[in-house]
Amino acid sequence: MTDLKENGKHMKEKIGLVLRSKPSNGGMFQYSITIVDALLAQKRHDLAIEIFYFDSIWEKVLTDIDIPKTCISKNLLWSIVGKLNDSARLKLRFFTDLLFRKSSFNEIDNWIFPSQDALSFQIPGNAIVSVHDLMHRYETSFPEVGNNQEYNFREFLYSNICHKAKAVLVDSELGKKQLLESYPFVDKKRVFILPFVPRSSIYNDVNCEQIKLKFNLPDKFVFYPAQFWRHKNHISLVKAVDLVYRENPDIVLVLVGYRNEALLEVERFITEKQLTAHIKIIDYVSDDELTVFYKLARAMIMPSYFGPTNIPPLEAMALGCPVAVANNYAMVAQIGNAGLSFSPENINEIAGCIEKLWNNDELCRCLSKNGLKQIADNYTQEIFNVKFNEILEIVLSRNDSHEKP
């Protein structure tokens, strides 16, 4: 791609990265950090990058990044528009047009949205947008995505993204297939596969003993990090632990994540079955603390119904923690030979996987070794950076040839 010219001078192509996720968004927040790393790693000198973030949490993440940054939440009008998008769920192009006319945002040529965002189809310029999953179409029984209001909003959101975006990023071949069958009007040349990878901070040096003491972690435990949504399927996991406990009275399960509506059912079951000594529930923990949980855990068990793929198995494998995952969607393909799998509906299968991992040292050593290799071969930040740069090159070259706004 060549530089733009204005009054005989070379002008850089301007890219705006929009960061709207928060730590409470889980994997979406981690994925956004991965996109930041990839964008900063690209080697082109004809690009001018600016970051726009909506939450002060990003100030800590972006502290050492020496490029222009704008906090949108400090701009009252933009903050109002963002909140209206989230709460009223309206198409607010009229308001965003007014704001853009009075700001420098309209100078951006290309926008990158690491999370699915209504702003991506309401602003001028080309947009590269990530669509993490379409589970509202494939798992409609779960109220968090299947109730009429949520379903209709997601349809409004994703269909407009697919109409407007110059590139849509998905996590896997299955993610691409689901997007194309859900929105057949999309040109498949605009859909790019960019698999998740573990966050780079997963490799930070951390004081394991200090964090172990802080949370009073046992010497041996299985682990599941996930918000307490129904689709995360904590209830099946605790029921499986109840079965395992009968033959393995030392079993301990540690659950970490923001509290949501499904937690009450889980807590009731734990109380009824007198499992409080064997199931430890911890609220949200920091990234460094989460790293320690992976390092100390006997295994990470993920019974979630949603896919196509997920980030926790990648984080676990990156730290040598054996995994067992639900055999839904592309989860088994994601872990390869680095873990066990089970039907998320079959309590006995989940219990069987837990029991194998709890008792078989050789199996755990083998899965740990295979997991490290699976990450090194397929899911490093460096591999992600190369693929992201290839996508960016294609999108920018298409803009140059015939789609320049």
Coordinates of N, CA, C and O in Angstrom, one line a residue, residues 91-153:
K91 N -30.2 2.4 17.0 CA -29.3 2.8 15.9 C -29.1 4.3 15.9 O -30.0 5.0 15.5
L92 N -27.9 4.7 16.4 CA -27.7 6.1 16.8 C -26.8 6.8 15.8 O -26.1 7.7 16.1
R93 N -27.0 6.5 14.5 CA -26.1 7.1 13.5 C -26.2 8.6 13.5 O -25.3 9.3 13.3
F94 N -27.4 9.1 13.7 CA -27.7 10.6 13.7 C -26.8 11.3 14.7 O -26.1 12.3 14.4
F95 N -26.7 10.7 15.9 CA -25.9 11.3 17.0 C -24.4 11.1 16.7 O -23.7 12.1 17.0
T96 N -24.0 10.0 16.3 CA -22.6 9.8 16.0 C -22.2 10.7 14.9 O -21.0 11.2 14.9
D97 N -23.0 10.9 13.9 CA -22.6 11.9 12.8 C -22.4 13.3 13.3 O -21.5 14.0 12.9
L98 N -23.3 13.7 14.2 CA -23.1 15.0 14.8 C -21.8 15.1 15.6 O -21.1 16.1 15.5
L99 N -21.5 14.1 16.3 CA -20.3 14.1 17.1 C -19.0 14.1 16.2 O -18.1 14.8 16.4
F100 N -19.1 13.3 15.1 CA -17.9 13.2 14.3 C -17.7 14.5 13.5 O -16.5 14.9 13.3
R101 N -18.7 15.3 13.2 CA -18.5 16.6 12.5 C -17.8 17.6 13.4 O -17.1 18.5 12.9
K102 N -17.9 17.4 14.7 CA -17.3 18.3 15.6 C -16.0 17.7 16.3 O -15.6 18.2 17.4
S103 N -15.4 16.7 15.8 CA -14.3 16.1 16.4 C -13.3 15.6 15.3 O -13.5 15.7 14.2
S104 N -12.1 15.1 15.8 CA -11.1 14.6 14.9 C -11.3 13.2 14.6 O -10.6 12.6 13.8
F105 N -12.4 12.6 15.1 CA -12.6 11.1 14.8 C -12.8 10.9 13.4 O -12.6 9.8 12.9
N106 N -13.4 11.9 12.6 CA -13.7 11.6 11.2 C -12.4 11.6 10.4 O -12.5 11.4 9.2
E107 N -11.3 11.8 11.0 CA -10.0 11.7 10.2 C -9.5 10.2 10.1 O -8.6 9.9 9.4
I108 N -10.1 9.3 10.9 CA -9.7 7.9 10.9 C -10.2 7.3 9.6 O -11.3 7.3 9.2
D109 N -9.3 6.6 9.0 CA -9.6 5.9 7.7 C -10.1 4.5 8.0 O -11.0 4.0 7.3
N110 N -9.5 3.8 9.0 CA -9.9 2.4 9.2 C -10.0 2.2 10.8 O -9.2 2.7 11.5
W111 N -11.1 1.5 11.1 CA -11.3 1.2 12.5 C -11.2 -0.2 12.8 O -11.5 -1.1 12.0
I112 N -10.7 -0.6 14.0 CA -10.5 -1.9 14.4 C -11.3 -2.1 15.7 O -11.1 -1.4 16.7
F113 N -12.3 -3.0 15.8 CA -13.1 -3.3 16.9 C -12.8 -4.8 17.4 O -13.3 -5.7 16.7
P114 N -12.1 -5.0 18.5 CA -11.8 -6.3 19.0 C -13.1 -7.0 19.5 O -13.1 -8.2 19.8
S115 N -14.1 -6.2 19.8 CA -15.4 -6.8 20.3 C -16.5 -6.3 19.4 O -16.4 -5.3 18.8
Q116 N -17.6 -7.1 19.4 CA -18.7 -6.8 18.6 C -19.4 -5.5 19.1 O -19.8 -5.5 20.2
D117 N -19.4 -4.5 18.3 CA -19.8 -3.1 18.8 C -20.7 -2.4 17.8 O -20.3 -2.4 16.6
A118 N -21.8 -1.9 18.3 CA -22.7 -1.1 17.4 C -22.0 0.1 16.8 O -22.4 0.5 15.7
L119 N -21.0 0.7 17.5 CA -20.3 1.8 16.9 C -19.6 1.5 15.6 O -19.4 2.3 14.7
S120 N -19.3 0.2 15.4 CA -18.6 -0.2 14.2 C -19.3 0.0 12.9 O -18.7 0.2 11.9
F121 N -20.7 0.1 13.0 CA -21.5 0.3 11.8 C -22.1 1.7 11.8 O -23.0 2.0 11.0
Q122 N -21.8 2.5 12.8 CA -22.4 3.8 12.9 C -21.4 5.0 12.6 O -21.8 6.1 12.7
I123 N -20.1 4.6 12.4 CA -19.1 5.7 12.2 C -18.6 5.6 10.8 O -18.6 4.6 10.1
P124 N -18.1 6.8 10.4 CA -17.4 6.8 9.0 C -16.2 6.0 9.0 O -15.6 5.7 10.0
G125 N -15.7 5.6 7.8 CA -14.5 4.8 7.7 C -14.8 3.4 7.6 O -15.9 2.9 7.8
N126 N -13.7 2.6 7.2 CA -13.8 1.2 7.1 C -13.6 0.5 8.5 O -12.9 1.0 9.3
A127 N -14.3 -0.6 8.7 CA -14.2 -1.3 10.0 C -13.8 -2.7 9.9 O -14.3 -3.4 9.0
I128 N -12.9 -3.1 10.8 CA -12.5 -4.5 10.9 C -13.1 -4.9 12.3 O -12.8 -4.3 13.3
V129 N -14.0 -5.9 12.3 CA -14.8 -6.2 13.5 C -14.7 -7.7 13.9 O -14.8 -8.5 13.0
S130 N -14.4 -8.0 15.1 CA -14.4 -9.3 15.6 C -15.8 -9.8 16.0 O -16.5 -9.0 16.7
V131 N -16.2 -11.0 15.6 CA -17.4 -11.6 16.1 C -17.0 -12.9 16.8 O -16.6 -13.8 16.2
H132 N -17.2 -12.9 18.1 CA -16.6 -14.0 18.9 C -17.5 -15.2 18.8 O -16.9 -16.3 18.9
D133 N -18.8 -15.1 18.7 CA -19.6 -16.3 18.6 C -21.0 -15.8 18.2 O -21.4 -14.7 18.3
L134 N -21.8 -16.8 17.7 CA -23.2 -16.6 17.3 C -24.1 -17.5 18.1 O -25.0 -18.1 17.5
M135 N -23.7 -17.7 19.4 CA -24.4 -18.7 20.1 C -25.9 -18.4 20.4 O -26.7 -19.3 20.7
H136 N -26.3 -17.1 20.1 CA -27.7 -16.8 20.3 C -28.6 -17.6 19.2 O -29.8 -17.8 19.4
R137 N -27.9 -18.0 18.1 CA -28.6 -18.7 17.1 C -28.5 -20.2 17.3 O -29.3 -21.0 16.8
Y138 N -27.5 -20.7 18.0 CA -27.2 -22.1 18.1 C -27.5 -22.7 19.5 O -27.6 -23.9 19.7
E139 N -27.7 -21.8 20.5 CA -28.0 -22.3 21.9 C -29.1 -21.4 22.4 O -29.0 -20.7 23.5
T140 N -30.2 -21.4 21.8 CA -31.3 -20.5 22.1 C -32.0 -20.9 23.5 O -32.8 -20.1 24.0
S141 N -31.7 -22.0 24.0 CA -32.4 -22.4 25.3 C -31.8 -21.6 26.5 O -32.4 -21.6 27.5
F142 N -30.7 -21.0 26.3 CA -30.1 -20.2 27.4 C -30.6 -18.8 27.4 O -30.4 -18.1 26.4
P143 N -31.2 -18.4 28.5 CA -31.9 -17.0 28.5 C -31.0 -15.9 28.3 O -31.4 -14.8 27.8
E144 N -29.7 -16.0 28.7 CA -28.8 -14.9 28.5 C -28.5 -14.6 27.1 O -28.0 -13.5 26.8
V145 N -28.9 -15.5 26.1 CA -28.7 -15.1 24.7 C -30.0 -15.4 23.9 O -30.2 -14.9 22.8
G146 N -30.9 -16.2 24.5 CA -32.1 -16.7 23.8 C -33.4 -16.0 24.0 O -34.4 -16.2 23.3
N147 N -33.5 -15.1 25.1 CA -34.7 -14.4 25.3 C -34.9 -13.4 24.2 O -34.0 -13.0 23.5
N148 N -36.2 -13.0 23.9 CA -36.5 -12.2 22.8 C -35.7 -10.9 22.7 O -35.2 -10.6 21.6
Q149 N -35.6 -10.2 23.8 CA -34.9 -9.0 23.8 C -33.5 -9.1 23.4 O -32.9 -8.4 22.6
E150 N -32.8 -10.1 24.1 CA -31.4 -10.3 23.8 C -31.2 -10.9 22.4 O -30.2 -10.4 21.7
Y151 N -32.0 -11.8 22.0 CA -31.9 -12.4 20.7 C -32.0 -11.3 19.6 O -31.2 -11.2 18.7
N152 N -33.1 -10.5 19.7 CA -33.3 -9.4 18.7 C -32.2 -8.4 18.7 O -31.8 -7.9 17.6
F153 N -31.6 -8.1 19.8 CA -30.5 -7.1 19.8 C -29.3 -7.7 19.1 O -28.6 -7.1 18.3

